[in-house]
Coordinates of C-alpha atoms in Angstrom, one line a residue:
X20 CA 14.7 2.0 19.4
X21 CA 11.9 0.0 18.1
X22 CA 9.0 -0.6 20.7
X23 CA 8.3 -4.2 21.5
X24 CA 4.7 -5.1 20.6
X25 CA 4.0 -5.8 24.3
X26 CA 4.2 -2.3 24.7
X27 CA 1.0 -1.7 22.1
X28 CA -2.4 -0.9 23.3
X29 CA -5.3 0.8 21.3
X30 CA -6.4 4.4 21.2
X31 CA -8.7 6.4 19.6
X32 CA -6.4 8.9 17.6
X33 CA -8.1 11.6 15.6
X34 CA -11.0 12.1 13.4
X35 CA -10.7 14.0 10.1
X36 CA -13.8 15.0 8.5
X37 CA -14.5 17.3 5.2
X38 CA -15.2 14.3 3.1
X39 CA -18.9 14.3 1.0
X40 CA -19.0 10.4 0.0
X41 CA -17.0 7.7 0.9
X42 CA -13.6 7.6 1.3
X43 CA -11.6 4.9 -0.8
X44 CA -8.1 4.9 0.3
X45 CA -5.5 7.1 2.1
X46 CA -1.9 7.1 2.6
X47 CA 0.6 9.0 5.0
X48 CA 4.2 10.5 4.6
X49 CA 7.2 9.1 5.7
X50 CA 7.2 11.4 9.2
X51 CA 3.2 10.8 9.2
X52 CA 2.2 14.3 9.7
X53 CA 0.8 14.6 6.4
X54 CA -2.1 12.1 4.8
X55 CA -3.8 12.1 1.6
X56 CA -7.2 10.5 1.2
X57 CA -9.1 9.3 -2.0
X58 CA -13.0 9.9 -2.4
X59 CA -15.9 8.5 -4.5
X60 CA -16.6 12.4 -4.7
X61 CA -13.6 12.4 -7.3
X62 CA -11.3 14.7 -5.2
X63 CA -8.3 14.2 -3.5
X64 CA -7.8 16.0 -0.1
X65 CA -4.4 16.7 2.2
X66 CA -4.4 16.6 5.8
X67 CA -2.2 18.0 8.5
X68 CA -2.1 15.3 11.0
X69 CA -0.9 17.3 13.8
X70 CA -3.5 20.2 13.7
X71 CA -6.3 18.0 11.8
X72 CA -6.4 21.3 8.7
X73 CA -7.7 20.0 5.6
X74 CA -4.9 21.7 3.7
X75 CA -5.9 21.7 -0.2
X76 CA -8.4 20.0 -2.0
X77 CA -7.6 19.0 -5.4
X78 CA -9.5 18.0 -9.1
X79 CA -9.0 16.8 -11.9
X80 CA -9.8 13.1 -11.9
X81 CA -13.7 12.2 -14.0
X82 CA -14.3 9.2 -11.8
X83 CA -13.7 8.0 -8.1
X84 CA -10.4 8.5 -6.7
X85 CA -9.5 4.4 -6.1
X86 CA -5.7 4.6 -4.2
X87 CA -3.1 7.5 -3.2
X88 CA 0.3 7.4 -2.5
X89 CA 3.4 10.1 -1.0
X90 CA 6.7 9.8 -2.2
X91 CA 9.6 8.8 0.3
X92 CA 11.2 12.2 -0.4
X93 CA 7.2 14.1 0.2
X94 CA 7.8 15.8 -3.1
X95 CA 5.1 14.2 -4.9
X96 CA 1.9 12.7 -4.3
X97 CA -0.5 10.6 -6.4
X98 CA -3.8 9.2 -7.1
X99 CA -5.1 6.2 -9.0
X100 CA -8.9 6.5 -10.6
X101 CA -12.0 5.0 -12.2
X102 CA -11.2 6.9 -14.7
X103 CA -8.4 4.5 -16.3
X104 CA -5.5 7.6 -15.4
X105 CA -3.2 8.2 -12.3
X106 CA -2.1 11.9 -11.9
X107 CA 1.1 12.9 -10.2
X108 CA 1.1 16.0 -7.9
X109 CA 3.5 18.3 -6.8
X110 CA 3.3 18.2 -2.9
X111 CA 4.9 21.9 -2.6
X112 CA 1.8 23.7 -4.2
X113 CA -0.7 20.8 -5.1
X114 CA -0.9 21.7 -8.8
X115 CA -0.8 18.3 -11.2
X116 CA 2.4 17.3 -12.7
X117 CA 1.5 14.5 -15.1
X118 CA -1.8 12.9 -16.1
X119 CA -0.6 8.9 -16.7
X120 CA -2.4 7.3 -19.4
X121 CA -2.1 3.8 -20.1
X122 CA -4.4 1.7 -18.6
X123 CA -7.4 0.6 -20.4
X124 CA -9.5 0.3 -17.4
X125 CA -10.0 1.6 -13.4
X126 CA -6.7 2.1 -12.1
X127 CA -7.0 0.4 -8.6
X128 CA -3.2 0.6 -6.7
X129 CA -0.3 2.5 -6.9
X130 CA 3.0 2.9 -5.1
X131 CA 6.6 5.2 -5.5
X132 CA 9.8 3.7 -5.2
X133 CA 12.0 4.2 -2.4
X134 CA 13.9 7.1 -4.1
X135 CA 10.8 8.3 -5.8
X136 CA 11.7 8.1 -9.0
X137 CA 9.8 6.0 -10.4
X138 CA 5.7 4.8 -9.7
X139 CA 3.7 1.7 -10.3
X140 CA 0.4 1.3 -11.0
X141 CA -2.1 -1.7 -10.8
X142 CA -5.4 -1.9 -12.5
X143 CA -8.5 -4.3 -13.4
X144 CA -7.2 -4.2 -16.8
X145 CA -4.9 -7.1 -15.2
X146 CA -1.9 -5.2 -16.2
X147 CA 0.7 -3.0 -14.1
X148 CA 3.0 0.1 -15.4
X149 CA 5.9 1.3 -14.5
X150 CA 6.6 5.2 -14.8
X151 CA 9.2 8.1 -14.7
X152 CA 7.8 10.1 -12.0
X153 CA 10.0 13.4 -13.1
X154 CA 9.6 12.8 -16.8
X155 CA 6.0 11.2 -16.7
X156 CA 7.1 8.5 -19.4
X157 CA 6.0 4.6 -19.1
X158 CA 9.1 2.4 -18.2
X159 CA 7.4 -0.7 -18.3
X160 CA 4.3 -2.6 -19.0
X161 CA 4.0 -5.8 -16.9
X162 CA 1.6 -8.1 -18.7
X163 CA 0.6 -11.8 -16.8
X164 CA -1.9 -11.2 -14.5
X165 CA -5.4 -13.5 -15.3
X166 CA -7.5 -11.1 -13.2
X167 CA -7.4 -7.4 -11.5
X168 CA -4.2 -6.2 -10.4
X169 CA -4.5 -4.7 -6.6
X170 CA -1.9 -4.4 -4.7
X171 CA 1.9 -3.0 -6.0
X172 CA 5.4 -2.8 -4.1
X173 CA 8.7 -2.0 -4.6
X174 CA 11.5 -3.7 -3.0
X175 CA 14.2 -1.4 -0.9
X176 CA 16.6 -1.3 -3.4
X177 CA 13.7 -1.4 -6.7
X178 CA 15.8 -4.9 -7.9
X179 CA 12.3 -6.1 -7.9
X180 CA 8.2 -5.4 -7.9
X181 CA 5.9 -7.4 -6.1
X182 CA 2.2 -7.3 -7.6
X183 CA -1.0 -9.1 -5.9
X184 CA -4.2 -10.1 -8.2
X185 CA -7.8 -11.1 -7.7
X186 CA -6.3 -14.5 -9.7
X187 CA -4.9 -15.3 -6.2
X188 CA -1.0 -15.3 -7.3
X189 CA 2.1 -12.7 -6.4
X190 CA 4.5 -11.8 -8.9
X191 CA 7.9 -10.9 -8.3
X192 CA 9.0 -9.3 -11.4
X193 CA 13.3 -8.3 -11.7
X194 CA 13.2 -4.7 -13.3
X195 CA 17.0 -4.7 -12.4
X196 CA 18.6 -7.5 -13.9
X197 CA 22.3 -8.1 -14.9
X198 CA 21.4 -10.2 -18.1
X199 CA 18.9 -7.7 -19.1
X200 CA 16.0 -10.2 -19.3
X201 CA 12.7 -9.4 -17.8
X202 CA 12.6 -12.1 -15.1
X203 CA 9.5 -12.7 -12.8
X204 CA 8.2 -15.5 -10.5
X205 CA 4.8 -16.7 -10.0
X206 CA 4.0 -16.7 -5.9
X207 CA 1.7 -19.7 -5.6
X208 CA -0.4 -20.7 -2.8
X209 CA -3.4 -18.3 -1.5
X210 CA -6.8 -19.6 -2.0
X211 CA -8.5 -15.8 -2.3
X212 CA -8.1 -12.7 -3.9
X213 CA -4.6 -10.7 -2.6
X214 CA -5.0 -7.1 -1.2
X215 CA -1.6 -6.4 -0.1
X216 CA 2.2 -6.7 -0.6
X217 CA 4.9 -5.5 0.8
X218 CA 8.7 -5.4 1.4
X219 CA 10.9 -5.9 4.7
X220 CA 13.9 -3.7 4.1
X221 CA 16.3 -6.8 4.3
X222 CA 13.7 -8.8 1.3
X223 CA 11.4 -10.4 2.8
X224 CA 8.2 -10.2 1.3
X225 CA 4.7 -10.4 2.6
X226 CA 1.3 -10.9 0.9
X227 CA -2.0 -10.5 2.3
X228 CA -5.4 -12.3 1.3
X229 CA -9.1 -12.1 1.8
X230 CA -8.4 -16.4 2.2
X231 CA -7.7 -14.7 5.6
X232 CA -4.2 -15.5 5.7
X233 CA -0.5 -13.6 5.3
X234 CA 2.2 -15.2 3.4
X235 CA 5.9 -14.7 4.0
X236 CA 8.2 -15.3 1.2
X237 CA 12.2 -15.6 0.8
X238 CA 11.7 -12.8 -2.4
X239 CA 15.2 -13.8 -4.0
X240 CA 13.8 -17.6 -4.9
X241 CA 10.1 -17.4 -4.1
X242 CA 10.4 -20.0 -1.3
X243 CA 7.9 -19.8 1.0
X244 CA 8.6 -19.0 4.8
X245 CA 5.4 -19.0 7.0
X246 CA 1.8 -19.1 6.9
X247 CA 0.6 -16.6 8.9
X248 CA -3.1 -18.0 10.4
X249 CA -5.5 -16.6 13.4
X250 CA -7.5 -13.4 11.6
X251 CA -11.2 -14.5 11.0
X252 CA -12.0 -12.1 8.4
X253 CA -10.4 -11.0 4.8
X254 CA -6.9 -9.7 5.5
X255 CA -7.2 -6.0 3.7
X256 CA -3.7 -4.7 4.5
X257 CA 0.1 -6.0 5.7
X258 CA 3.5 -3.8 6.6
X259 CA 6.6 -4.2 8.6
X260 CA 8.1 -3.1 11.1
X261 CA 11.3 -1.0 10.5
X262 CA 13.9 -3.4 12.0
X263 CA 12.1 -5.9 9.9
X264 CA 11.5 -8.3 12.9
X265 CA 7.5 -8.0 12.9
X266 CA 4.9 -7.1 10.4
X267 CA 1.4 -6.2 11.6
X268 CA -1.8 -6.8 9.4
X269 CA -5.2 -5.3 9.2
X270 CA -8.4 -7.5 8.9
X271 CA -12.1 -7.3 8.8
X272 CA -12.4 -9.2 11.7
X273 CA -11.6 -5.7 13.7
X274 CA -8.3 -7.0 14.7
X275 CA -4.6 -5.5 13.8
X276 CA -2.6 -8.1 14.2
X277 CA 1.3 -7.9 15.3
X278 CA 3.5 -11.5 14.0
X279 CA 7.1 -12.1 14.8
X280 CA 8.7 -12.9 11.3
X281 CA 11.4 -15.4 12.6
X282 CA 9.0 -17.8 14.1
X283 CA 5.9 -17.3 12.4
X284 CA 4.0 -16.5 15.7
X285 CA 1.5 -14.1 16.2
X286 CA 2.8 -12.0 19.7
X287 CA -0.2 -8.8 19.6
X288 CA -4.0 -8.9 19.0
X289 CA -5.2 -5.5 19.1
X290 CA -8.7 -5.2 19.1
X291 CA -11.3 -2.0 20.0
X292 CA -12.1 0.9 17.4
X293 CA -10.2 -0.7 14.6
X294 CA -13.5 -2.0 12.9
X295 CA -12.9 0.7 9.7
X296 CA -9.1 -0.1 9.9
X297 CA -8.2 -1.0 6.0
X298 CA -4.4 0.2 6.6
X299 CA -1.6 0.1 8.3
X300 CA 2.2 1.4 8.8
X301 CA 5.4 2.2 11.0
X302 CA 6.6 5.5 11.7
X303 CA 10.4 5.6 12.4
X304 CA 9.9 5.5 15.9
X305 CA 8.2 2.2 15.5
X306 CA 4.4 3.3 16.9
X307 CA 1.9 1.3 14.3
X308 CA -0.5 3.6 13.0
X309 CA -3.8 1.9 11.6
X310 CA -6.2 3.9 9.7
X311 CA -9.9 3.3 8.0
X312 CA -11.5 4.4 4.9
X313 CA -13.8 6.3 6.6
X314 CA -13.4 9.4 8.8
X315 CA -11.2 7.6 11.5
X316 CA -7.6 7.2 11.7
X317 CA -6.8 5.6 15.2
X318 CA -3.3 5.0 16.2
X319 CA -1.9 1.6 18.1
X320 CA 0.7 3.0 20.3
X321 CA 3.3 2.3 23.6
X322 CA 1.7 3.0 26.6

């Protein structure tokens, strides 16, 4: 059963060191007892989150790792970089499965589909790719973006891919249609750069903005739903709940943020030791865990 966000409070999780610069980005599994993290020191590390082991560190990437990503399935892993490539790692023995080339500069987002077949990538080259995650082959190239592409989603069943640029829009691009026609909208209406995007499992989509706002969209037409206001700093990450009924945000205002989709209304505020919070997700069980590009992961659970 899915805790009520009444039941949230903040606590001070874990710490997980072994990093030698700053860390850029990390990303959990499905079960969240494994994370990945990104680094300016050009390697990517994996975590046990129950013990706290740094299990492998990996190269490969020439420049600073930018965003990482784990496959529903925990097969794969993979990693977005400075150095204009994504690589795709095999999770059972950490060893690189294909080196992505494509993008003609820094490779800033990525994200698997839902059956982890396929990946997206974003980058400042205002573009975003679609790939074959067994074969390693690009599926699509999604040209229309005026500025950096930063944030990349799939929807549940992969009908359609959300992607959020510095030139304030969402796009909502159809990679499954029945026509055959490449189809995609144009999400108007934020007044800042857009960090984040994601899906509701019943299509809903969300997008996040450092105009300190969160957008809810109906992701079939593009109509918008709400206009999520109350954070007072850039809103850095967005995610919902697994019955779909919330979706908590992340904000430089040292705030995670718990909204009731319905009616628009912010129900949570959490606030204490989430000042390095940059993102957030659900586990199954429905505790929101928050986590910072630093050293610190915290988790916002029941009491």
């Amino acid at each position: 059963m899915f805790v009520h966000p009444g039941e949230y409070s903040s606590i001070d999780l874990k710490n997980f060191g072994g990093h030698k610069d700053e860390i850029n980005c990390v990303a959990f599994s499905t079960d969240f007892e494994m994370m990945v993290t990104g680094c300016d020191d050009k390697r990517v590390r994996v975590f046990n989150t129950r013990n706290k082991n740094l299990v492998c560190r990996m190269k490969g990437h020439e420049g600073a790792v930018k965003a990482v990503a784990i496959s529903p399935d925990c097969e794969h892993f993979a990693s977005a970089s400075f150095d204009k490539t994504a690589r795709i790692w095999r999770t059972r023995d950490a060893t690189t499965l294909h080196v992505l080339t494509g993008h003609t500069k820094s490779v800033e987002c990525l994200c698997f589909s839902l059956d982890s077949s396929q990946l997206c990538t974003g980058s400042w080259d205002r573009t975003a790719i679609v790939w074959n995650v067994e074969k390693g082959y690009m599926v699509k190239l999604l040209i229309g973006h005026e500025n950096l592409v930063q944030s990349v989603s799939f929807s549940y069943t992969s009908e359609w891919l959300a992607t959020g640029s510095w030139d304030h829009t969402v796009r909502l691009w159809q990679l499954k249609s029945s026509d055959g026609d490449d189809k995609v909208m144009v999400l108007n209406g934020h007044k800042g750069n857009i960090h984040g995007v994601a899906f509701s499992k019943e299509g809903m989509l969300a997008s996040c903005s450092w105009d300190k706002t969160i957008r809810l969209w109906n992701a079939r037409n593009g109509k918008l739903i709400h206009v999520l206001t109350g954070h007072l700093g850039w809103v850095q990450a967005v995610t919902f709940s697994p019955d779909g009924c919330y979706c908590a945000s992340v904000s430089d205002d040292e705030t995670v943020r718990l909204w009731e989709v319905v009616t628009g209304q912010c129900v949570k505020v959490l606030e204490g030791k989430t000042e390095e919070a940059q993102h957030c997700g659900f586990t199954k069980g429905g505790a929101l865990v928050a986590s910072g590009a630093a050293s610190v992961t915290l988790a916002l659970v029941p009491n």
